[in-house]
Coordinates of C-alpha atoms in Angstrom, one line a residue:
Chain A
M1 CA 15.0 -7.6 22.9
S2 CA 12.4 -10.0 24.4
S3 CA 10.5 -7.0 25.8
V4 CA 10.4 -5.5 22.3
L5 CA 9.1 -8.8 20.9
T6 CA 6.5 -9.0 23.7
L7 CA 5.3 -5.5 22.8
I8 CA 5.1 -6.3 19.1
F9 CA 3.2 -9.5 19.8
R10 CA 0.6 -7.4 21.6
L11 CA -0.4 -6.0 18.2
F12 CA -1.7 -9.5 17.4
Q13 CA -3.2 -10.3 20.8
F14 CA -6.8 -9.7 21.7
E15 CA -7.5 -11.5 25.0
G16 CA -7.2 -10.1 28.5
T17 CA -8.3 -6.6 28.0
K18 CA -11.4 -4.7 29.1
L19 CA -13.0 -5.2 25.6
H20 CA -14.4 -8.4 24.1
P21 CA -11.6 -9.9 21.9
N22 CA -13.7 -9.4 18.8
V23 CA -14.6 -5.8 19.6
L24 CA -10.9 -5.1 20.1
L25 CA -10.3 -6.8 16.8
M26 CA -12.8 -4.5 15.2
C27 CA -11.1 -1.5 16.8
K28 CA -7.6 -2.5 15.6
L29 CA -8.9 -3.2 12.1
F30 CA -10.5 0.3 12.0
V31 CA -7.2 1.9 13.0
I32 CA -5.4 0.0 10.2
L33 CA -8.2 0.9 7.7
L34 CA -8.3 4.6 8.7
T35 CA -4.5 5.0 8.8
S36 CA -4.1 3.3 5.4
H37 CA -6.7 5.8 4.0
H38 CA -4.5 8.6 5.2
I39 CA -6.6 9.9 8.1
F40 CA -3.4 11.1 9.8
Y41 CA -2.6 13.4 6.9
K42 CA -6.2 14.4 6.5
I43 CA -6.3 15.8 10.0
A44 CA -5.7 19.5 9.5
D45 CA -6.5 22.9 10.8
P46 CA -10.2 23.7 10.7
F47 CA -11.5 24.5 7.2
I48 CA -15.1 25.3 6.7
P49 CA -16.0 23.7 10.0
F50 CA -19.5 22.6 11.1
I51 CA -19.0 24.6 14.3
P52 CA -17.8 28.0 13.1
A53 CA -16.2 28.7 16.5
L54 CA -13.5 26.2 15.5
D55 CA -12.2 28.8 13.0
T56 CA -10.6 30.5 16.0
F57 CA -7.9 27.9 15.8
N58 CA -6.9 29.4 12.4
D59 CA -5.5 32.3 14.3
Y60 CA -2.9 29.9 15.7
P61 CA -1.8 27.9 12.6
N62 CA -0.9 24.2 13.0
V63 CA -1.9 24.1 16.7
F64 CA -5.1 22.2 16.1
K65 CA -3.6 20.0 13.5
F66 CA -0.6 19.0 15.5
I67 CA -2.5 18.4 18.7
L68 CA -5.1 16.2 17.0
R69 CA -2.5 14.3 15.0
T70 CA -0.5 13.7 18.2
V71 CA -3.6 12.5 20.0
Y72 CA -4.5 10.3 17.1
A73 CA -1.1 8.7 16.9
C74 CA -0.9 8.1 20.7
S75 CA -4.4 6.7 21.1
A76 CA -4.1 4.6 18.0
F77 CA -0.7 3.3 19.3
A78 CA -2.3 2.5 22.7
L79 CA -5.2 0.7 21.0
M80 CA -3.0 -1.4 18.8
F81 CA -0.7 -2.4 21.7
N82 CA -3.5 -3.1 24.2
I83 CA -2.9 -0.2 26.5
K84 CA -6.0 1.2 28.1
V85 CA -8.0 0.0 25.2
R86 CA -11.3 1.4 26.1
T87 CA -10.0 4.9 26.7
A88 CA -7.8 4.7 23.5
S89 CA -10.8 3.6 21.5
I90 CA -13.0 6.5 22.7
I91 CA -10.2 9.0 22.0
T92 CA -9.4 7.6 18.6
G93 CA -13.1 7.7 17.7
L94 CA -13.5 11.3 18.9
V95 CA -10.4 12.4 17.0
V96 CA -11.9 11.0 13.8
I97 CA -15.2 12.6 14.4
L98 CA -13.7 16.0 15.5
S99 CA -11.5 16.1 12.4
M100 CA -14.7 15.9 10.3
I101 CA -16.5 18.4 12.4
A102 CA -13.6 20.7 11.8
S103 CA -13.8 20.3 8.0
K104 CA -16.9 20.0 5.8
P105 CA -14.9 18.8 2.8
L106 CA -13.5 16.0 4.9
F107 CA -17.0 14.7 5.9
S108 CA -17.8 11.2 4.6
N109 CA -20.1 8.5 5.9
H110 CA -17.5 5.8 5.5
T111 CA -15.2 7.6 7.9
F112 CA -18.0 8.7 10.2
I113 CA -19.0 5.0 10.8
C114 CA -15.4 4.3 11.9
G115 CA -15.4 7.1 14.3
C116 CA -18.8 6.2 15.8
A117 CA -17.9 2.5 16.1
L118 CA -14.6 3.3 17.8
F119 CA -16.2 5.7 20.2
L120 CA -19.0 3.3 21.1
A121 CA -16.7 0.3 21.4
G122 CA -14.8 2.2 24.1
L123 CA -18.0 2.4 26.1
T124 CA -18.6 -1.3 26.1
N125 CA -16.9 -3.9 28.3
E126 CA -15.8 -7.5 28.2
K127 CA -18.8 -8.7 30.3
E128 CA -21.8 -7.7 28.2
P129 CA -22.7 -7.9 24.5
P130 CA -21.8 -4.7 22.6
Y131 CA -25.4 -3.4 22.6
L132 CA -24.3 0.2 21.7
L133 CA -22.8 -1.1 18.5
I134 CA -25.9 -3.0 17.7
F135 CA -28.0 0.2 18.1
Q136 CA -25.4 2.1 16.0
L137 CA -25.7 -0.3 13.1
S138 CA -29.5 -0.1 13.4
L139 CA -29.3 3.6 13.3
V140 CA -27.1 3.6 10.1
Y141 CA -29.6 1.5 8.2
F142 CA -32.6 3.4 9.7
G143 CA -31.2 6.7 8.6
A144 CA -30.4 5.4 5.1
S145 CA -33.9 3.8 4.6
I146 CA -35.9 6.8 6.0
N147 CA -34.0 9.1 3.6
K148 CA -34.8 6.9 0.7
F149 CA -38.5 6.3 1.6
L150 CA -39.0 10.1 1.6
D151 CA -37.3 10.7 -1.8
P152 CA -39.7 10.3 -4.8
D153 CA -36.7 9.6 -7.0
W154 CA -36.2 6.3 -5.2
W155 CA -39.8 5.3 -5.8
S156 CA -39.7 6.3 -9.4
G157 CA -36.3 4.6 -10.1
A158 CA -34.8 7.9 -11.2
F159 CA -31.9 7.7 -8.7
M160 CA -31.0 4.1 -9.6
D161 CA -31.2 4.8 -13.3
T162 CA -29.0 7.9 -13.0
W163 CA -26.5 6.1 -10.8
L164 CA -26.1 2.8 -12.5
G165 CA -27.2 3.9 -16.0
S166 CA -25.8 7.3 -16.6
A167 CA -23.0 7.8 -14.0
R168 CA -21.5 4.3 -13.9
E169 CA -22.8 2.9 -17.2
N170 CA -23.0 -0.4 -15.4
P171 CA -23.1 -3.1 -18.2
V172 CA -25.3 -5.5 -16.1
Y173 CA -27.8 -2.8 -15.4
L174 CA -27.9 -1.5 -18.9
Y175 CA -28.3 -5.0 -20.4
V176 CA -31.1 -6.1 -18.0
S177 CA -32.9 -2.7 -18.4
E178 CA -33.0 -3.2 -22.1
L179 CA -34.9 -6.4 -21.7
L180 CA -37.6 -4.9 -19.4
P181 CA -40.0 -2.0 -19.7
E182 CA -38.5 1.4 -18.9
L183 CA -37.3 1.9 -15.3
I184 CA -38.8 -1.4 -14.1
F185 CA -35.4 -2.8 -13.2
A186 CA -34.4 0.5 -11.6
K187 CA -37.5 0.5 -9.5
L188 CA -37.0 -3.2 -8.5
L189 CA -33.4 -2.5 -7.3
S190 CA -34.6 0.6 -5.5
Y191 CA -37.4 -1.2 -3.7
I192 CA -35.1 -4.1 -2.7
A193 CA -32.5 -1.6 -1.3
M194 CA -35.1 0.4 0.7
L195 CA -36.8 -2.6 2.1
T196 CA -33.6 -4.4 2.9
E197 CA -32.2 -1.4 4.7
F198 CA -35.4 -0.9 6.7
A199 CA -35.6 -4.6 7.6
V200 CA -32.0 -4.7 8.7
A201 CA -32.6 -1.6 10.9
V202 CA -35.4 -3.3 12.7
L203 CA -34.4 -7.0 12.8
I204 CA -30.8 -6.4 14.0
L205 CA -32.3 -5.1 17.3
F206 CA -33.7 -8.6 18.2
K207 CA -31.5 -11.4 19.4
K208 CA -33.7 -14.0 17.6
T209 CA -33.3 -12.4 14.2
R210 CA -29.8 -10.9 14.6
N211 CA -27.9 -13.8 12.9
L212 CA -30.3 -13.8 9.9
T213 CA -30.0 -10.0 9.7
I214 CA -26.2 -10.3 9.6
W215 CA -26.6 -12.6 6.7
F216 CA -28.9 -10.1 5.0
I217 CA -26.2 -7.4 5.5
I218 CA -23.4 -9.6 4.1
I219 CA -25.4 -10.8 1.1
F220 CA -26.9 -7.3 0.4
H221 CA -23.6 -5.5 0.3
T222 CA -21.8 -8.3 -1.5
T223 CA -24.4 -8.3 -4.2
L224 CA -24.2 -4.5 -4.4
F225 CA -20.4 -4.8 -4.8
T226 CA -20.7 -7.6 -7.4
L227 CA -23.2 -5.6 -9.4
T228 CA -21.4 -2.2 -9.2
A229 CA -17.7 -3.1 -8.5
F230 CA -17.8 -0.2 -6.0
R231 CA -17.0 -0.1 -2.3
F232 CA -18.5 3.3 -1.6
G233 CA -15.2 4.7 -0.3
H234 CA -14.4 2.1 2.3
F235 CA -17.9 1.8 3.6
T236 CA -18.2 -1.9 2.6
E237 CA -15.0 -2.7 4.5
S238 CA -16.2 -0.6 7.4
L239 CA -19.5 -2.5 7.7
A240 CA -17.7 -5.8 7.4
I241 CA -15.4 -4.8 10.3
V242 CA -18.3 -3.7 12.4
L243 CA -20.0 -7.1 12.0
L244 CA -17.0 -8.7 13.7
A245 CA -18.2 -7.1 16.9
F246 CA -21.2 -9.5 16.8
L247 CA -19.2 -12.7 16.8
S248 CA -19.8 -14.9 19.9
V249 CA -16.3 -16.0 20.6
P250 CA -16.1 -18.5 23.5
K251 CA -14.3 -17.3 26.5
E252 CA -12.8 -20.6 27.4
Q253 CA -9.8 -22.4 25.7
L254 CA -10.6 -24.0 22.4
I255 CA -9.8 -27.7 22.4
I256 CA -8.9 -28.8 18.9
N257 CA -8.2 -32.3 17.8
F258 CA -6.7 -33.0 14.3
K259 CA -5.5 -35.8 12.2
V260 CA -1.8 -35.4 11.9
Q261 CA -1.5 -37.0 8.5
S262 CA -3.8 -34.6 6.7
Q263 CA -4.1 -31.5 9.0
N264 CA -0.6 -30.8 10.2
N265 CA -0.2 -27.7 8.1
L266 CA -3.6 -26.4 9.2
K267 CA -2.4 -26.9 12.8
R268 CA 0.9 -25.1 12.1
F269 CA -0.9 -22.2 10.5
F270 CA -3.4 -21.6 13.2
T271 CA -0.9 -22.2 16.0
F272 CA 1.3 -19.6 14.3
I273 CA -1.4 -16.9 14.2
D274 CA -3.0 -17.7 17.5
L275 CA -0.8 -15.4 19.6
D276 CA -3.4 -15.4 22.4
K277 CA -2.6 -19.1 22.8
K278 CA -6.3 -19.8 23.0
Q279 CA -6.2 -22.9 20.9
T280 CA -4.9 -26.3 22.2
W281 CA -4.2 -28.6 19.4
S282 CA -3.9 -32.4 20.0
P283 CA -3.6 -35.1 17.5
L284 CA -6.4 -37.6 16.8
S285 CA -5.8 -41.3 16.4
S286 CA -6.0 -42.4 12.7
E287 CA -9.0 -44.6 13.4
N288 CA -11.3 -41.6 13.8
S289 CA -13.6 -40.9 10.9
F290 CA -13.3 -37.2 11.3
W291 CA -10.3 -35.1 10.5
L292 CA -10.9 -32.2 12.8
R293 CA -12.8 -31.7 16.1
L294 CA -13.5 -28.5 18.0
K295 CA -14.7 -28.7 21.6
T296 CA -16.0 -25.7 23.5
K297 CA -18.1 -25.3 26.6
N298 CA -21.3 -25.4 24.6
K299 CA -20.7 -27.8 21.7
I300 CA -18.5 -30.2 19.9
V301 CA -18.3 -29.8 16.1
Y302 CA -16.4 -31.8 13.5
N303 CA -14.6 -31.4 10.2
H304 CA -15.8 -28.3 8.2
D305 CA -18.1 -27.1 10.9
A306 CA -15.1 -27.1 13.2
L307 CA -12.9 -25.4 10.7
R308 CA -15.5 -22.7 10.1
D309 CA -15.7 -22.0 13.8
I310 CA -11.9 -22.0 14.3
I311 CA -11.5 -19.4 11.5
L312 CA -14.1 -17.2 13.2
Y313 CA -12.5 -17.6 16.6
T314 CA -9.0 -16.6 15.3
P315 CA -8.8 -12.8 15.3
N316 CA -5.5 -12.7 13.4
F317 CA -7.2 -14.5 10.5
F318 CA -9.2 -11.3 9.9
M319 CA -6.1 -9.2 10.3
I320 CA -4.5 -11.2 7.5
I321 CA -7.5 -10.9 5.3
L322 CA -7.5 -7.1 5.6
I323 CA -3.8 -6.8 5.0
I324 CA -4.1 -9.1 1.9
D325 CA -7.0 -7.0 0.7
M326 CA -5.1 -3.8 1.0
A327 CA -2.0 -5.3 -0.6
M328 CA -4.0 -6.6 -3.5
Y329 CA -5.4 -3.2 -4.1
V330 CA -1.9 -1.8 -4.3
V331 CA -0.4 -4.5 -6.4
L332 CA -3.4 -4.7 -8.8
Y333 CA -4.1 -1.0 -8.9
N334 CA -3.7 -0.9 -12.6
H335 CA -5.5 -4.1 -13.2
R336 CA -8.9 -3.3 -11.7
I337 CA -10.8 -6.0 -13.5
V338 CA -8.6 -8.7 -12.2
L339 CA -8.8 -7.2 -8.7
F340 CA -12.6 -7.0 -8.9
A341 CA -12.8 -10.6 -10.1
L342 CA -10.5 -11.9 -7.3
N343 CA -12.5 -9.9 -4.7
V344 CA -15.8 -11.3 -6.0
L345 CA -14.5 -14.8 -6.2
F346 CA -13.1 -14.7 -2.7
V347 CA -16.1 -13.1 -1.0
W348 CA -18.7 -15.4 -2.6
T349 CA -16.6 -18.5 -1.9
V350 CA -16.5 -17.5 1.8
I351 CA -20.3 -16.8 1.8
I352 CA -21.1 -20.1 0.2
Y353 CA -18.7 -21.9 2.6
Y354 CA -20.3 -20.3 5.6
L355 CA -23.9 -20.4 4.4
P356 CA -25.9 -22.1 7.2
K357 CA -26.4 -25.6 5.8
H358 CA -29.2 -26.3 8.3
W359 CA -31.4 -23.8 6.5
F360 CA -31.5 -26.1 3.4
E361 CA -31.6 -29.3 5.4
R362 CA -34.6 -28.1 7.3
N363 CA -36.4 -27.3 4.0
K364 CA -35.6 -30.7 2.6
T365 CA -37.3 -32.5 5.5
Chain B
M1 CA -27.6 3.0 34.5
K2 CA -23.8 3.1 34.1
F3 CA -22.3 6.4 33.1
R4 CA -20.6 5.0 30.0
V5 CA -23.9 3.5 28.8
F6 CA -25.6 6.8 29.4
I7 CA -22.9 8.6 27.3
G8 CA -23.3 6.0 24.5
I9 CA -27.1 6.4 24.4
L10 CA -26.7 10.2 24.4
F11 CA -24.3 9.8 21.5
L12 CA -26.9 7.7 19.6
L13 CA -29.7 10.1 20.5
L14 CA -27.6 12.9 19.0
Q15 CA -27.6 11.0 15.7
V16 CA -31.3 10.4 16.0
G17 CA -31.7 14.2 16.4
S18 CA -29.4 14.8 13.4
I19 CA -31.4 12.3 11.2
T20 CA -34.7 14.1 12.3
Y21 CA -33.2 17.6 11.7
A22 CA -32.1 16.5 8.2
R23 CA -35.8 16.2 7.3
F24 CA -36.1 20.0 7.6
I25 CA -33.0 21.1 5.8
P26 CA -31.6 20.2 2.3
E27 CA -28.2 19.2 3.5
R28 CA -27.4 15.6 4.5
F29 CA -24.5 15.7 6.9
F30 CA -24.4 13.3 9.8
S31 CA -27.7 11.8 8.9
W32 CA -26.6 8.5 7.4
A33 CA -27.7 9.4 3.9
P34 CA -25.0 8.4 1.5
Y35 CA -25.7 7.6 -2.1
D36 CA -29.3 8.9 -1.8
S37 CA -29.0 11.2 -4.8
H38 CA -26.7 11.3 -7.7
T39 CA -26.0 14.8 -9.1
K40 CA -23.9 15.8 -12.1
F41 CA -22.5 19.2 -11.4
E42 CA -19.9 21.8 -12.3
V43 CA -18.8 24.8 -10.4
R44 CA -17.3 27.9 -11.9
V45 CA -15.8 30.7 -9.8
T46 CA -15.0 34.1 -11.0
I47 CA -13.0 36.6 -8.9
D48 CA -12.7 40.1 -10.2
G49 CA -13.8 39.0 -13.6
E50 CA -11.2 36.2 -13.8
T51 CA -12.5 32.6 -14.0
L52 CA -10.6 30.1 -12.0
T53 CA -9.6 26.8 -13.5
T54 CA -11.1 23.6 -12.2
E55 CA -7.9 22.8 -10.3
E56 CA -7.9 26.3 -8.7
T57 CA -11.5 25.8 -7.7
V58 CA -10.8 22.4 -6.2
A59 CA -7.9 23.9 -4.3
R60 CA -10.1 26.8 -3.1
Y61 CA -12.8 24.6 -1.6
Q62 CA -10.7 21.4 -1.1
Y63 CA -13.5 19.3 -2.7
K64 CA -14.2 18.1 -6.1
M65 CA -15.9 20.8 -8.2
K66 CA -17.0 18.9 -11.3
G67 CA -18.4 15.5 -11.9
W68 CA -20.8 13.3 -9.9
E69 CA -21.8 13.9 -6.3
Q70 CA -23.3 11.0 -4.5
R71 CA -24.7 12.9 -1.6
S72 CA -27.0 15.9 -1.4
I73 CA -25.8 18.6 -3.8
Y74 CA -26.7 21.0 -1.0
N75 CA -23.8 19.7 0.9
I76 CA -21.6 21.3 -1.7
I77 CA -23.7 24.4 -1.7
S78 CA -23.3 24.7 2.0
L79 CA -19.6 24.2 1.8
I80 CA -19.2 26.9 -0.9
S81 CA -21.5 29.4 0.8
Q82 CA -19.7 29.0 4.2
Y83 CA -16.4 29.5 2.5
E84 CA -17.5 32.6 0.7
Y85 CA -19.2 34.1 3.8
T86 CA -16.1 33.5 6.0
Y87 CA -12.7 33.2 4.3
S88 CA -13.6 35.0 1.2
K89 CA -15.7 37.9 2.6
N90 CA -13.5 40.6 1.0
E91 CA -13.0 38.9 -2.4
N92 CA -15.4 39.8 -5.2
A93 CA -16.1 36.1 -5.9
K94 CA -19.1 35.0 -8.0
V95 CA -19.9 31.3 -8.0
I96 CA -22.1 29.5 -10.5
M97 CA -23.0 25.9 -10.1
T98 CA -25.0 24.0 -12.8
Y99 CA -26.3 20.7 -11.7
T100 CA -28.8 18.0 -12.5
T101 CA -30.0 15.6 -9.8
N102 CA -31.2 12.1 -10.6
G103 CA -31.6 12.9 -14.3
D104 CA -33.9 15.9 -13.6
E105 CA -33.8 19.2 -15.5
E106 CA -30.6 21.2 -15.2
K107 CA -30.6 23.8 -12.5
T108 CA -28.3 26.7 -11.6
W109 CA -27.2 28.0 -8.3
K110 CA -25.5 31.3 -8.0
F111 CA -23.6 33.0 -5.2
E112 CA -22.5 36.5 -5.2
H113 CA -21.3 38.8 -2.4
E114 CA -23.7 41.7 -1.9

């Protein structure tokens, strides 16, 4: 029984493997995301494949499908339970990509990014930053921006007007467009999108601008979601998950001191979800002016600064967020406006809570 | 350079190649070009004079055959063409797609076995 429990706990553990804990988190979240979007059942025999030679498998029905499904199930299992994580990540990513290569109708960018990130994650290690994932993200935005720059309909606003005006009949877009000369708002949105994507593609490559770029990405996509109520398949979630790979999680134990009177529930919550036992919680004396302190090798932070970091350094917090997000989608499937409102409220609250306060403090002085 | 880093860079360079190649063809697969055009389209398939329903057409190509397409419409043209040239070589299928991209004038694409 205890060995079964130990195995189950590994689902929620991220330390001690050949991957950075946050990269492993990214991989596990991708497996959950892909599986919940039925990738297992989408894997099928070749149908209109990109490589015509794959049609040969159709002479042996179900062989391709069953082999690929079995490989996916095994590699996803290994990844989720911390068994040969790098190999499992590479194989899972390759299965996802191969399933799309075997079927043009199955191709989607939001699935492709998952496959690419999983494959490249498996080529990283726990010693160096995940440079390959940084380059991958840059490539995504570079491809997107180049394509737009070379399309006259993006410069004229025609695409934006067709998408938001005709296809989605977006009320915000229609209202604002009425107030401005024809296509001005469409052009403005187009130019912002193009420039943002190109800026992200370039700035994410440099360490100095990486954090700022990540904020760009978060705010850009959140604004897009707020304006359109659309996640582009699961592209928005996929991008958010990839960004987890860029977290700088301390390697050493996190020493957390807390005021028992007010923060006991906080301590119980984080202790419960910290299955890596990376956090050491000790009570503070009541004379202290602060209610929370986090000490790592490089810094000591207090109160909300400490809480923000503790959240970021607790991988299972993000597992919980993803599962709640998926559960909300199921529960509120027939109440899309409520679901949208809750999503927007949650995401913007988190953004405002995490906005680097020192940006504004610097401007004040 | 470690072998795994080399493989990773090769993988990324393949994508660079794909993005570059996409500049010379109308399709936009594997080139990170989602939501770059918005096309309203409808596909009608006739086999031996009998027109398929939308559901039958969707089942035939396993992709939506009516509505809005958020990627290049040539992705769908490529899909249909390949199907007809391979799986449907001996059927007398005629395909007509009417479409308008980004609010432009309506166009028609036709496919017929020779």
